[in-house]
Coordinates of C-alpha atoms in Angstrom, one line a residue:
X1 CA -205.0 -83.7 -194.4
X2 CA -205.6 -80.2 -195.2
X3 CA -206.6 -78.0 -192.4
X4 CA -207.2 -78.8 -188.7
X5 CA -209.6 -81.2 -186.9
X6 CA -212.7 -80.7 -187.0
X7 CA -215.5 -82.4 -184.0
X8 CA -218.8 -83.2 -185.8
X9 CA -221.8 -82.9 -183.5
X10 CA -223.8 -86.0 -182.8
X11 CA -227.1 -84.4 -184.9
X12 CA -224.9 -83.9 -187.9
X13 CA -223.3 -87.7 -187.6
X14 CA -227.0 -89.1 -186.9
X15 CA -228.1 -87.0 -190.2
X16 CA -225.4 -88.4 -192.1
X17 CA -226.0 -91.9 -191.2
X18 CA -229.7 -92.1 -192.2
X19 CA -228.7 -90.5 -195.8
X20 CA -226.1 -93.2 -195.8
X21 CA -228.9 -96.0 -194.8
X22 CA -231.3 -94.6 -197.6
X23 CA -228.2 -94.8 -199.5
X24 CA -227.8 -98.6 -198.8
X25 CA -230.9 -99.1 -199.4
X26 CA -230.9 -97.8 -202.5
X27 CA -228.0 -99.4 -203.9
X28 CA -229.8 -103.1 -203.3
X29 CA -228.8 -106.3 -201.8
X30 CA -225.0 -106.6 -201.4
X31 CA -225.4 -102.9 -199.7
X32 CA -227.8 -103.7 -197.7
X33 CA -225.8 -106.5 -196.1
X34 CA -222.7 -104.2 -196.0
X35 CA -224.9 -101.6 -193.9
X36 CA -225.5 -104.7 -191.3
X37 CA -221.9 -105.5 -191.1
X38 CA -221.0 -102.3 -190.7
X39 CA -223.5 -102.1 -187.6
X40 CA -221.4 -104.4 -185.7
X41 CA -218.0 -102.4 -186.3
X42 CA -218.0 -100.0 -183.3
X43 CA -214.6 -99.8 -184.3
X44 CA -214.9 -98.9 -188.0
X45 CA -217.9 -96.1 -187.4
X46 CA -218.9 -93.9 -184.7
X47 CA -221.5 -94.6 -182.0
X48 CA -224.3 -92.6 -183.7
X49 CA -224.1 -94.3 -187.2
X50 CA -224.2 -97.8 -185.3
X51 CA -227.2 -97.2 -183.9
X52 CA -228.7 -95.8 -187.3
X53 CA -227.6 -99.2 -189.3
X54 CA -228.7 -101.3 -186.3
X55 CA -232.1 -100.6 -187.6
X56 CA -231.6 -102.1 -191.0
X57 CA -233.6 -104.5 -191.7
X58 CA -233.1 -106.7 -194.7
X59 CA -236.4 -106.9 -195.9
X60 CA -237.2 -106.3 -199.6
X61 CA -239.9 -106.8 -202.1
X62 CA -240.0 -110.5 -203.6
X63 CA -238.3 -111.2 -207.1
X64 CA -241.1 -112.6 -209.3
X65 CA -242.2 -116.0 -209.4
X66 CA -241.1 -116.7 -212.7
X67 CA -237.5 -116.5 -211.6
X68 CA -238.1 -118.2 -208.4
X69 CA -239.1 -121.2 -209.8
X70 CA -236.3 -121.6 -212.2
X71 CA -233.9 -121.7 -209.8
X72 CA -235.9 -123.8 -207.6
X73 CA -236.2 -126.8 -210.3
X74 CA -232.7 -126.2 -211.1
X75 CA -231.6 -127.7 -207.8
X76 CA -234.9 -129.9 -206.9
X77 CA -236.4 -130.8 -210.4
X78 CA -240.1 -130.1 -211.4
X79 CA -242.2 -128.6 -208.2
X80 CA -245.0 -131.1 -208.3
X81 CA -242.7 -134.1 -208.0
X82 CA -241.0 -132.5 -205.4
X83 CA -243.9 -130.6 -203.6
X84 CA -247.3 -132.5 -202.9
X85 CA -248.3 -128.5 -202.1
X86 CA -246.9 -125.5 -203.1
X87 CA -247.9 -121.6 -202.1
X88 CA -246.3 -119.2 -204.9
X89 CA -246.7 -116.6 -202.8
X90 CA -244.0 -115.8 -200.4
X91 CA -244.4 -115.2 -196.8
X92 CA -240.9 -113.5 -196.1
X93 CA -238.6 -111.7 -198.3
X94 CA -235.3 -110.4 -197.9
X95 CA -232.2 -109.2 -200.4
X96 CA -230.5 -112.8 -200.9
X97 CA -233.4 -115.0 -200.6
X98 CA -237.3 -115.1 -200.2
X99 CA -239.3 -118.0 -197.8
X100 CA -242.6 -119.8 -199.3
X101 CA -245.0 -122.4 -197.6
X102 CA -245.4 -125.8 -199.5
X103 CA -246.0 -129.3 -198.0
X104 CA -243.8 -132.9 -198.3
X105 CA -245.6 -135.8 -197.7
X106 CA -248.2 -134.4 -195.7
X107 CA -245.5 -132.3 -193.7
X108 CA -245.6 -128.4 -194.0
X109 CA -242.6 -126.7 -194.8
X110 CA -240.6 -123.3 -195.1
X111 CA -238.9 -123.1 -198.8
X112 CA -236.3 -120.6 -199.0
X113 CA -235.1 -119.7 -202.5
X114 CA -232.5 -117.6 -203.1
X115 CA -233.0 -114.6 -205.5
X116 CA -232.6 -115.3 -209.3
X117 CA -228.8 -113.7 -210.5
X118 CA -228.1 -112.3 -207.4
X119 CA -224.7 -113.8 -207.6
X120 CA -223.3 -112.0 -210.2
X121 CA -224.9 -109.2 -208.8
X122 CA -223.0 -109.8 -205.6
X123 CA -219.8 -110.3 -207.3
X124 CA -220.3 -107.3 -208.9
X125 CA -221.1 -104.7 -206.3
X126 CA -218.0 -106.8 -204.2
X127 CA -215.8 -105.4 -207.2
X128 CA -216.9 -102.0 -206.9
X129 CA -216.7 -102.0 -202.6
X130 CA -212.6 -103.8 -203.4
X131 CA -211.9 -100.9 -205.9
X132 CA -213.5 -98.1 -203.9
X133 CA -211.8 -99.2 -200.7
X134 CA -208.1 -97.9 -201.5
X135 CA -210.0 -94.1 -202.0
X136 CA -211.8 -94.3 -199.2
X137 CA -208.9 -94.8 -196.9
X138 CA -207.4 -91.8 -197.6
X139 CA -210.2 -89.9 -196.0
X140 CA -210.6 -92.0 -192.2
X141 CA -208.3 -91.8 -189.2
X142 CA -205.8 -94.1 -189.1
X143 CA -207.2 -96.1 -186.7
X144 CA -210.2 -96.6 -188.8
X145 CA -207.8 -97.7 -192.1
X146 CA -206.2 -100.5 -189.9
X147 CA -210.1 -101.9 -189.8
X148 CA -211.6 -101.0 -193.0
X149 CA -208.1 -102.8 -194.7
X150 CA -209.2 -106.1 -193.7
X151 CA -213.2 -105.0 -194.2
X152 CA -213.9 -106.0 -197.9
X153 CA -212.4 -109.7 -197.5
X154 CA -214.5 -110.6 -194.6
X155 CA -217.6 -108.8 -195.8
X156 CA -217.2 -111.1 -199.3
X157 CA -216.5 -114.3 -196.7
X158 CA -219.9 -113.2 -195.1
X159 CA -222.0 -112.5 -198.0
X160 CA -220.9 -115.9 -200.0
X161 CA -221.6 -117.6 -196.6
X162 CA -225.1 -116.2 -196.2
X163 CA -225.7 -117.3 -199.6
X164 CA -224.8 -121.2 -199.4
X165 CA -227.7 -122.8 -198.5
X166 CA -225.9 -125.8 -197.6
X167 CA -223.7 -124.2 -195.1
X168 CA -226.9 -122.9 -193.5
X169 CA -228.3 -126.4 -193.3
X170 CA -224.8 -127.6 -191.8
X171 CA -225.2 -125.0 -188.8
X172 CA -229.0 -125.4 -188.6
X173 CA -228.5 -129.1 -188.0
X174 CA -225.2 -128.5 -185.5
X175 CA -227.2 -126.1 -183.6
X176 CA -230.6 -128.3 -183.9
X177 CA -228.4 -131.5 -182.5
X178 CA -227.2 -129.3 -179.3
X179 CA -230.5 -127.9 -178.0
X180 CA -231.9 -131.7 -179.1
X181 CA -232.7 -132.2 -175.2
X182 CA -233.8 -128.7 -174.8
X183 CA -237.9 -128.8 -174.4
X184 CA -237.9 -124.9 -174.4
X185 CA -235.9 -124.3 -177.5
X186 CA -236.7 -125.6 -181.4
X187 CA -234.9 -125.8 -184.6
X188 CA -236.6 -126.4 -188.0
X189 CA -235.7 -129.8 -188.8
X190 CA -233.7 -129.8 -192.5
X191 CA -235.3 -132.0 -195.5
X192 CA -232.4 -132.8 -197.3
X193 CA -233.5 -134.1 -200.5
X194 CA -235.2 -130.9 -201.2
X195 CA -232.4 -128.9 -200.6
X196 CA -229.4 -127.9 -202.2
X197 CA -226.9 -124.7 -202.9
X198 CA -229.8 -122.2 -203.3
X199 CA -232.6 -123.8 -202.1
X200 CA -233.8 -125.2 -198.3
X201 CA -236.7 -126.8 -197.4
X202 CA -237.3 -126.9 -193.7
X203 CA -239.9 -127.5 -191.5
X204 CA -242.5 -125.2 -191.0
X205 CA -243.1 -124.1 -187.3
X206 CA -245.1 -121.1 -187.2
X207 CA -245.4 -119.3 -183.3
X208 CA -246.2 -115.7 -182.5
X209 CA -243.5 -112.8 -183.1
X210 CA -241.1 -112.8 -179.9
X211 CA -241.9 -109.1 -179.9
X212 CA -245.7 -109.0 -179.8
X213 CA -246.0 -108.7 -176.2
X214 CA -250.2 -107.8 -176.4
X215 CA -250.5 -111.7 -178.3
X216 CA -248.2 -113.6 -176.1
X217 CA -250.1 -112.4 -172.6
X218 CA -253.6 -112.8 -174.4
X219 CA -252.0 -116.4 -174.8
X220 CA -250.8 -116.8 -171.2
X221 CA -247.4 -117.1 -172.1
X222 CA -245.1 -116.4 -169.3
X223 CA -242.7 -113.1 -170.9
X224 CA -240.0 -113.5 -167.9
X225 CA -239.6 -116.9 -169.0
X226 CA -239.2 -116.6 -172.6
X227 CA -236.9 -113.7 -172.1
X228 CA -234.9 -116.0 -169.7
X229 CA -234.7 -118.7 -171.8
X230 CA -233.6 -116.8 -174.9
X231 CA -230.3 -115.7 -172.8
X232 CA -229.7 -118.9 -171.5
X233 CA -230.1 -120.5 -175.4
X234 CA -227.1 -117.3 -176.4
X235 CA -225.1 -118.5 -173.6
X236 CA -225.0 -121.8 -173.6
X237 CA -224.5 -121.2 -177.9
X238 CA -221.5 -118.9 -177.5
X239 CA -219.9 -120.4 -174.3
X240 CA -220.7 -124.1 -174.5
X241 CA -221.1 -125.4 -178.0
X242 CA -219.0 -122.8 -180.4
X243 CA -221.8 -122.2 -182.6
X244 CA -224.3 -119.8 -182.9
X245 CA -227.4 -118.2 -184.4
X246 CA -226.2 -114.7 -185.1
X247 CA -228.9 -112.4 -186.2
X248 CA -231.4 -112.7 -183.3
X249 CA -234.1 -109.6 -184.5
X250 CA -237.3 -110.4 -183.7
X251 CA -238.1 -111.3 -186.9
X252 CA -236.2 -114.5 -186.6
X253 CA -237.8 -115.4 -183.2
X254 CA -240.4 -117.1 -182.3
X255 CA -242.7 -118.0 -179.2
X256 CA -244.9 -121.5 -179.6
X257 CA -248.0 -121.7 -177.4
X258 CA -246.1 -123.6 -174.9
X259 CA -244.0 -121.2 -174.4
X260 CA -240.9 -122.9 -176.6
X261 CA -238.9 -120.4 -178.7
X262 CA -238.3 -120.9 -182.7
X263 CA -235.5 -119.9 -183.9
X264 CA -235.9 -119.2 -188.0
X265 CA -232.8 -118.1 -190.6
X266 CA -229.5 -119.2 -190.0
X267 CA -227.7 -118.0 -192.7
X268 CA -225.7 -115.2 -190.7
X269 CA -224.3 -117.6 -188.2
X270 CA -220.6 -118.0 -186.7
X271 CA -218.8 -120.2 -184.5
X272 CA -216.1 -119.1 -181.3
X273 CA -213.0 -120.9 -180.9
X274 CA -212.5 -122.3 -177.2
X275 CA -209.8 -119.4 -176.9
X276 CA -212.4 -116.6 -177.4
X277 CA -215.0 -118.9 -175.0
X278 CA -212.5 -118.6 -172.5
X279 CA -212.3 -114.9 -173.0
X280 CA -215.7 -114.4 -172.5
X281 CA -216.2 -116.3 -169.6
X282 CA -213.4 -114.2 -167.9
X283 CA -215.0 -111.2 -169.1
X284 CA -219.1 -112.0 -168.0
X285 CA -217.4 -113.4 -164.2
X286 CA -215.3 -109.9 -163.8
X287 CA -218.6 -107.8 -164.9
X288 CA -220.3 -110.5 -162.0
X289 CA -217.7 -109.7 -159.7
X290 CA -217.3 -105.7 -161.3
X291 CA -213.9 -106.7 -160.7
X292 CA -212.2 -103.3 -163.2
X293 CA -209.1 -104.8 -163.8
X294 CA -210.2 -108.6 -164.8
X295 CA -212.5 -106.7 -167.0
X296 CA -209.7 -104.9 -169.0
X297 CA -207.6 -108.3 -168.9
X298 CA -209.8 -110.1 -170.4
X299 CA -210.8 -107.1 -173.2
X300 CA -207.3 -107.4 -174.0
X301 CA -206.6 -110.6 -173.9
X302 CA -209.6 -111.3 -176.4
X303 CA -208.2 -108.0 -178.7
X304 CA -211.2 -106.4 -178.0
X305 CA -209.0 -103.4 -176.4
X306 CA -205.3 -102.4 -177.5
X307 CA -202.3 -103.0 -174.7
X308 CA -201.1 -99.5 -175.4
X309 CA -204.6 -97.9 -174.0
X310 CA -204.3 -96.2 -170.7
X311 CA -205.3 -98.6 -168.1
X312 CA -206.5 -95.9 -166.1
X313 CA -208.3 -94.0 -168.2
X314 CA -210.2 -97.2 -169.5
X315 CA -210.5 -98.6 -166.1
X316 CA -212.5 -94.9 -165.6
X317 CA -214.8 -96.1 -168.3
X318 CA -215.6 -99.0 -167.0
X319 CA -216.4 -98.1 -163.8
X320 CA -218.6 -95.5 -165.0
X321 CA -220.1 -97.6 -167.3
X322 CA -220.7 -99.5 -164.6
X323 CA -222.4 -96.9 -162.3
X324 CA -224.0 -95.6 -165.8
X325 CA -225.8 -98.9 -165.6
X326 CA -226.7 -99.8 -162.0
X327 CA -229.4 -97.0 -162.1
X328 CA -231.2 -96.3 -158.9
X329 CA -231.2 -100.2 -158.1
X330 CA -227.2 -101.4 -157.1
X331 CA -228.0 -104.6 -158.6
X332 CA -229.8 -103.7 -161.3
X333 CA -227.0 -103.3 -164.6
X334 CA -227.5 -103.5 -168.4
X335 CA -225.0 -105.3 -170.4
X336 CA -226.4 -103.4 -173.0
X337 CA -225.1 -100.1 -172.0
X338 CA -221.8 -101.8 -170.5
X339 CA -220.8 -102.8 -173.9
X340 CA -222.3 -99.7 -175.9
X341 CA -219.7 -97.7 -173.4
X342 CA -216.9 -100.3 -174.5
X343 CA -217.8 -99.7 -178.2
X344 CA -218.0 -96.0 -177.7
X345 CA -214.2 -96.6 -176.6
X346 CA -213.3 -98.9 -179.5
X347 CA -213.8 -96.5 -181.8
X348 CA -210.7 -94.5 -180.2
X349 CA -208.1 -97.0 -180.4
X350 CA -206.2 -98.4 -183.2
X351 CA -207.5 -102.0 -183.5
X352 CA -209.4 -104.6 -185.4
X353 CA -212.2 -106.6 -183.3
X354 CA -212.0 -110.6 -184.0
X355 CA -214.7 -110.9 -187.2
X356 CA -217.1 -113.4 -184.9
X357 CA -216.4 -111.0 -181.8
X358 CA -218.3 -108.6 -183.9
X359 CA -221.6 -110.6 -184.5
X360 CA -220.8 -111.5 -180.4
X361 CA -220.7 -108.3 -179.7
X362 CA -224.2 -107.3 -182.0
X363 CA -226.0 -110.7 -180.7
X364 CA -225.2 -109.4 -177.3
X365 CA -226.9 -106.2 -177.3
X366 CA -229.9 -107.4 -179.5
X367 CA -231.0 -110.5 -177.8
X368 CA -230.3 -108.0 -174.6
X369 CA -232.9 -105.4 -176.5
X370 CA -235.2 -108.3 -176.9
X371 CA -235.4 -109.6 -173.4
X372 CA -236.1 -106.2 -172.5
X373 CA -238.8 -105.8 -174.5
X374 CA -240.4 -108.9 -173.2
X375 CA -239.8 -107.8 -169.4
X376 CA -238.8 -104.6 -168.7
X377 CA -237.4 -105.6 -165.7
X378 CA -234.8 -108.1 -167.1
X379 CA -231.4 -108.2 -165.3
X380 CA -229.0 -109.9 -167.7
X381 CA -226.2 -109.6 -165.5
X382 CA -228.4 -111.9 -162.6
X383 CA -229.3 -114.3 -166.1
X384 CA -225.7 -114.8 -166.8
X385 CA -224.2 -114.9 -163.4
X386 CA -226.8 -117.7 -162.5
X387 CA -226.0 -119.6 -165.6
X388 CA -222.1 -119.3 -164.9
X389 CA -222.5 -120.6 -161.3
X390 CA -225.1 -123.8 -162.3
X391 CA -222.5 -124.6 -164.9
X392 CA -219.3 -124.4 -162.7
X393 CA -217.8 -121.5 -164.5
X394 CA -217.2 -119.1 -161.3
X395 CA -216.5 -121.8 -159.3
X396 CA -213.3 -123.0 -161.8
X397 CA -212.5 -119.1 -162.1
X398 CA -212.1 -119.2 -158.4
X399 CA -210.2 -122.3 -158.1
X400 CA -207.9 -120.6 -161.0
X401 CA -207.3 -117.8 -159.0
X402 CA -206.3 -119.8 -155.5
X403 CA -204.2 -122.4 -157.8
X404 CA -202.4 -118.8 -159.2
X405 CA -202.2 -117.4 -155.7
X406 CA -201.3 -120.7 -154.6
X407 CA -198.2 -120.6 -156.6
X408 CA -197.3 -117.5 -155.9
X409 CA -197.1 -118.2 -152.2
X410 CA -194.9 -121.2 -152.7
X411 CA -192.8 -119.2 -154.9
X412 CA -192.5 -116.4 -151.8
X413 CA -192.0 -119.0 -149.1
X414 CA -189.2 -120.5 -151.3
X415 CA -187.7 -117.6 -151.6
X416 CA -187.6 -116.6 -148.1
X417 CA -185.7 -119.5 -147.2
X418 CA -183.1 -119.3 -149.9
X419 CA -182.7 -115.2 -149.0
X420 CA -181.6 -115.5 -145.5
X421 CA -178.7 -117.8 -145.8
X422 CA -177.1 -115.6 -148.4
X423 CA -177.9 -112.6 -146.9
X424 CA -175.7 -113.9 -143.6
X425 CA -173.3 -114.6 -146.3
X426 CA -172.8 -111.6 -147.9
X427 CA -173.1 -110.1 -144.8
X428 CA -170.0 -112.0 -143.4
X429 CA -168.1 -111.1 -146.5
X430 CA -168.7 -107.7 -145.8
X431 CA -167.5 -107.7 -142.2
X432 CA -164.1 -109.7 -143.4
X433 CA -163.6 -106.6 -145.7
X434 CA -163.5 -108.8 -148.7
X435 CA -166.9 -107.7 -150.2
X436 CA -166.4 -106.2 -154.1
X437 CA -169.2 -104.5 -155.8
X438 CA -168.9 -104.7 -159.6
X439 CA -171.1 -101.5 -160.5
X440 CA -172.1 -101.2 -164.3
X441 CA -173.1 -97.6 -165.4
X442 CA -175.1 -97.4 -168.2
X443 CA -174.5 -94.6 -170.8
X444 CA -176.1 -95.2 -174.1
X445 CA -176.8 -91.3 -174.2
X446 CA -172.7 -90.5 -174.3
X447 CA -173.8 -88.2 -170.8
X448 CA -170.6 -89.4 -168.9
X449 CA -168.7 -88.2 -171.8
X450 CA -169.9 -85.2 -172.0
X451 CA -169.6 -84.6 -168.6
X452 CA -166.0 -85.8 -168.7
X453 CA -165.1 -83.2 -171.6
X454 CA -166.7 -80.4 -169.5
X455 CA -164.2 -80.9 -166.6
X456 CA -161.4 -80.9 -168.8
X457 CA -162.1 -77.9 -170.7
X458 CA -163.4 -76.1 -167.8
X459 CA -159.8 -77.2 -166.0
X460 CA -158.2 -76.4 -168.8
X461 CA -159.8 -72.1 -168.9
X462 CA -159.2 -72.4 -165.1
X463 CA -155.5 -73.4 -164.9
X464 CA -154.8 -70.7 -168.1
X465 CA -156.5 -67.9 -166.6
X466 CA -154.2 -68.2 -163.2
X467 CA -151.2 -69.0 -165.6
X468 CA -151.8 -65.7 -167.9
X469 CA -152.1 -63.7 -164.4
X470 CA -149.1 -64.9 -163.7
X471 CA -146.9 -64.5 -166.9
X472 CA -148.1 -61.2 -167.0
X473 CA -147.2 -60.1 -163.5
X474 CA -143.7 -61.6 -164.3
X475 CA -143.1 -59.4 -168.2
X476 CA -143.0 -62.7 -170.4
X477 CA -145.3 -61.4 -172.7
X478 CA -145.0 -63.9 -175.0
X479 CA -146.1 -66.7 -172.6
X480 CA -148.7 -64.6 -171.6
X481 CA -150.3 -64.2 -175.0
X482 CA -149.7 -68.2 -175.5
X483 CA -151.8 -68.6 -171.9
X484 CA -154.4 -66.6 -173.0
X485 CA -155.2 -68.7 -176.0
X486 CA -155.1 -71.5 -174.9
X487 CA -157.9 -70.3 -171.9
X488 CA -159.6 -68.6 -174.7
X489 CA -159.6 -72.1 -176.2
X490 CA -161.1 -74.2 -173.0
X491 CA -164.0 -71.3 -172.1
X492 CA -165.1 -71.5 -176.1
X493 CA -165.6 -75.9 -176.0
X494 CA -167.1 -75.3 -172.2
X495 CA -169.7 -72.7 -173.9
X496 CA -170.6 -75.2 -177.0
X497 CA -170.9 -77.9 -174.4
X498 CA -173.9 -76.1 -172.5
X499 CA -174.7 -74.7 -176.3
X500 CA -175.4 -78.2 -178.0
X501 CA -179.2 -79.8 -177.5
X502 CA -177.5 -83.1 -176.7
X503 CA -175.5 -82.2 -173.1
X504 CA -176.2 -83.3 -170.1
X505 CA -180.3 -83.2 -170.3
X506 CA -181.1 -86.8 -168.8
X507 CA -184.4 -87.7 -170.6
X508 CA -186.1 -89.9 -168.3
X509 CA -185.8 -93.2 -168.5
X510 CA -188.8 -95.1 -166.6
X511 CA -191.8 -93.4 -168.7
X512 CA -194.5 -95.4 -170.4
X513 CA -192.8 -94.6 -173.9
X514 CA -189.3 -95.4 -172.5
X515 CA -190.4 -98.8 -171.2
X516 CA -192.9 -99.9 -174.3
X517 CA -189.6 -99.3 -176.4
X518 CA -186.9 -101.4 -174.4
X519 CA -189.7 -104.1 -174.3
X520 CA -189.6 -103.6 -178.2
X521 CA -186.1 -103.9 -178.3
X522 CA -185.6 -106.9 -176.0

């Protein structure tokens, strides 16, 4: 790096990342997608170009219907043996694939078609991001490079993901078949046989725009409900079932006239392993409870935070993200501005965040963004706490905690019967006079030897200089002279001693370097 650091104001960062955002956009599909991946990377990009790419929207001008319905007969064969209906113009489009309307045996449905040749367009711009990535790390921090190194692989796992139709239908069904008893939530239902790789037909179920507050209430729909459900349908998606629908903009929500939420495009979707459920139970409980150091287990724990961060210093940041949050109302928190003061942290520390902690992370603050919209009142914290007590979440975190403190005191009540009797014992031995103490100096340093060579050459200029004295007072010259070297001798390897950088300077032992290395070396 040439020169010093430099601190880049927040208007220059927030100019930057809107000419990188026009940039994306300008660059096409594949970009455009890598813009919204890079939105959830608090720890790959500053606060202020996160919440510039958050605003992405993939929504692009449709490909022509010429092209559309080639690759539509490709997979389906000729449109009016497979359509009874079908609208060529598209009602959604977006850079991978565009939606139309079209009708199957009297049932309406939503056709989604992905773009003609936006594969090898795909492939291509993936090339360019692979062979652009080794320059570009020569130019971030290193805690950046230790993200953006594993960035290109999961981006093309993403992107080849998003464009498989029939993974989408797989998660759209998963995800259909665990809210199947749910009144308040629907999932299009999948028609297979007119579906394949790059084309799925689903049905249609048009509802108002989750976000158009003025048509819900002149429809008498109830917005602290619908905002209530929608967190409960995240929660019970992340925490319970391991899958999830993972880009939650409004555009992708619905509201029925029943007040039922529809939840359209699940081609950005992910699933949690039970570990990182675990996690995240631990974490919403300790938020609950504002319990500081559960909070900063369970960040760790999930990778989320590095061990080596200052506990104290983080647990500073979360208490005033905490206060930050509460507002004038002590109840009254966003998680929203919790996490945005954890990402605002990430960015610090050398780490990568979990690829599906990401999209947690981003579903998170947007269905949170959502809610809000819908009632400006909405207390996520109260949403999630309720939902973790009705489903016996804080109640097992409780009976973890007294089945932990159990053990501990039965580990402390064991001990203090075993220390007693040997303490009378060694005790006895001691009064006898037969008590030996085998004492085991450690001296990796060479400090005892140094000291040792000290006294001997300080002895040694000592015992001279009262020998020369005396020679001299008796006329033996000759000794005298002989004395005198030999003095001259001992004072010079006693002045190198306190001369060399490695005497007797004891370099602590116990400080938080010392003891993360002996942990490394045991």
């Amino acid at each position: 790096m040439i020169g010093g650091s430099r601190t880049v104001d927040e208007a220059t960062q927030i100019d930057r990342a809107e000419r990188l955002l026009d940039s994306l956009l300008k660059l096409g599909p594949t970009f455009i997608k890598l813009g919204q991946l890079l939105s959830t990377r608090p720890d790959v990009l500053p606060p202020a170009y996160i919440d510039v790419l958050s605003s992405l929207q993939d929504d692009v001008p449709p490909a022509d219907w010429a092209g559309a319905k080639r690759v539509l007969e490709d997979e389906v064969g000729p449109i009016d043996e497979a359509f009874a209906d079908f609208d060529h113009e598209p009602i959604s489009g977006a850079s991978l694939g565009q939606v139309y309307r079209a009708s199957v045996n009297g049932d309406d449905v939503a056709v989604k078609v992905r773009r003609p040749g936006v594969e090898d367009l795909v492939e291509a711009d993936l090339r360019v991001i692979r062979w652009s990535l080794p320059l570009l790390l020569y130019f971030v921090g290193q805690a950046q490079a230790f993200s953006l190194e594993n960035l290109a692989d999961e981006f093309a796992k993403t992107i080849r993901e998003e464009m498989d139709y029939q993974r989408e239908a797989r998660m759209l069904e998963e995800i259909k078949a665990n809210f199947a008893d749910t009144d308040d939530i629907r999932v299009p239902a999948v028609f297979d046989e007119r579906s394949g790789p790059r084309v799925l037909t689903m049905e249609y179920l048009p509802g108002t725009k989750i976000n158009d507050v003025d048509e819900l209430d002149e429809k008498g729909i109830d917005r602290q409900r619908v905002a209530e459900t929608l967190q409960r349908a995240y929660l019970q998606m992340i925490i319970d079932d391991g899958v999830f629908h993972a880009d939650p903009h409004p555009g992708n929500l619905a509201v029925l006239d029943d007040g039922a939420i529809v939840f359209y495009d699940f081609g950005m979707s992910g699933r949690v392993d039970e570990f990182v459920q675990d996690r995240i139970v631990e974490f919403y409980v300790a938020v609950a409870n504002q319990d500081i150091d559960a909070i900063l287990d369970s960040l760790v724990a999930i990778g989320t935070l590095s061990p080596e961060a200052d506990r104290d210093v983080m647990g500073d940041v979360m208490e005033l993200a905490i206060a930050d949050a509460r507002g004038e109302d002590i109840e009254q928190y966003r998680v929203q501005q919790i996490i945005g003061q954890i990402e605002d942290s990430i960015y610090e520390f050398p780490f990568r965040l979990p690829p599906n902690l990401a999209l947690v992370l981003r579903v998170a603050t947007v269905v949170e963004g959502v809610c809000v919209t819908l009632d400006p009142e909405f207390d996520f914290i109260e949403t999630a706490t309720t939902y973790l007590t009705e489903q016996g979440y804080r109640e097992e975190t409780v009976r973890q905690y007294l089945s932990d403190a159990g053990d501990q005191f039965q580990d402390a009540a064991q001990s203090l019967v075993r220390v007693p009797p040997k303490l009378e014992e060694t005790l006895d031995t001691a009064q006898r006079g037969n008590l030996t103490v085998q004492v085991e100096l450690g001296d990796n340093k060479g400090v005892m030897d140094q000291l040792a060579r000290r006294i001997v050459s300080g002895l040694v200029f000592g015992f001279s200089l009262l020998s020369t004295a005396y020679l001299y007072q008796g006329g033996a010259f000759y000794a005298t002279a002989v004395s005198a070297v030999i003095g001259l001798g001992g004072l010079f390897l006693l002045w190198r001693s306190f001369r060399s950088k490695s005497g007797l300077r004891a370099s602590p032992q116990f400080t938080r370097t010392e003891m993360k290395k002996r942990r490394g070396d045991d």
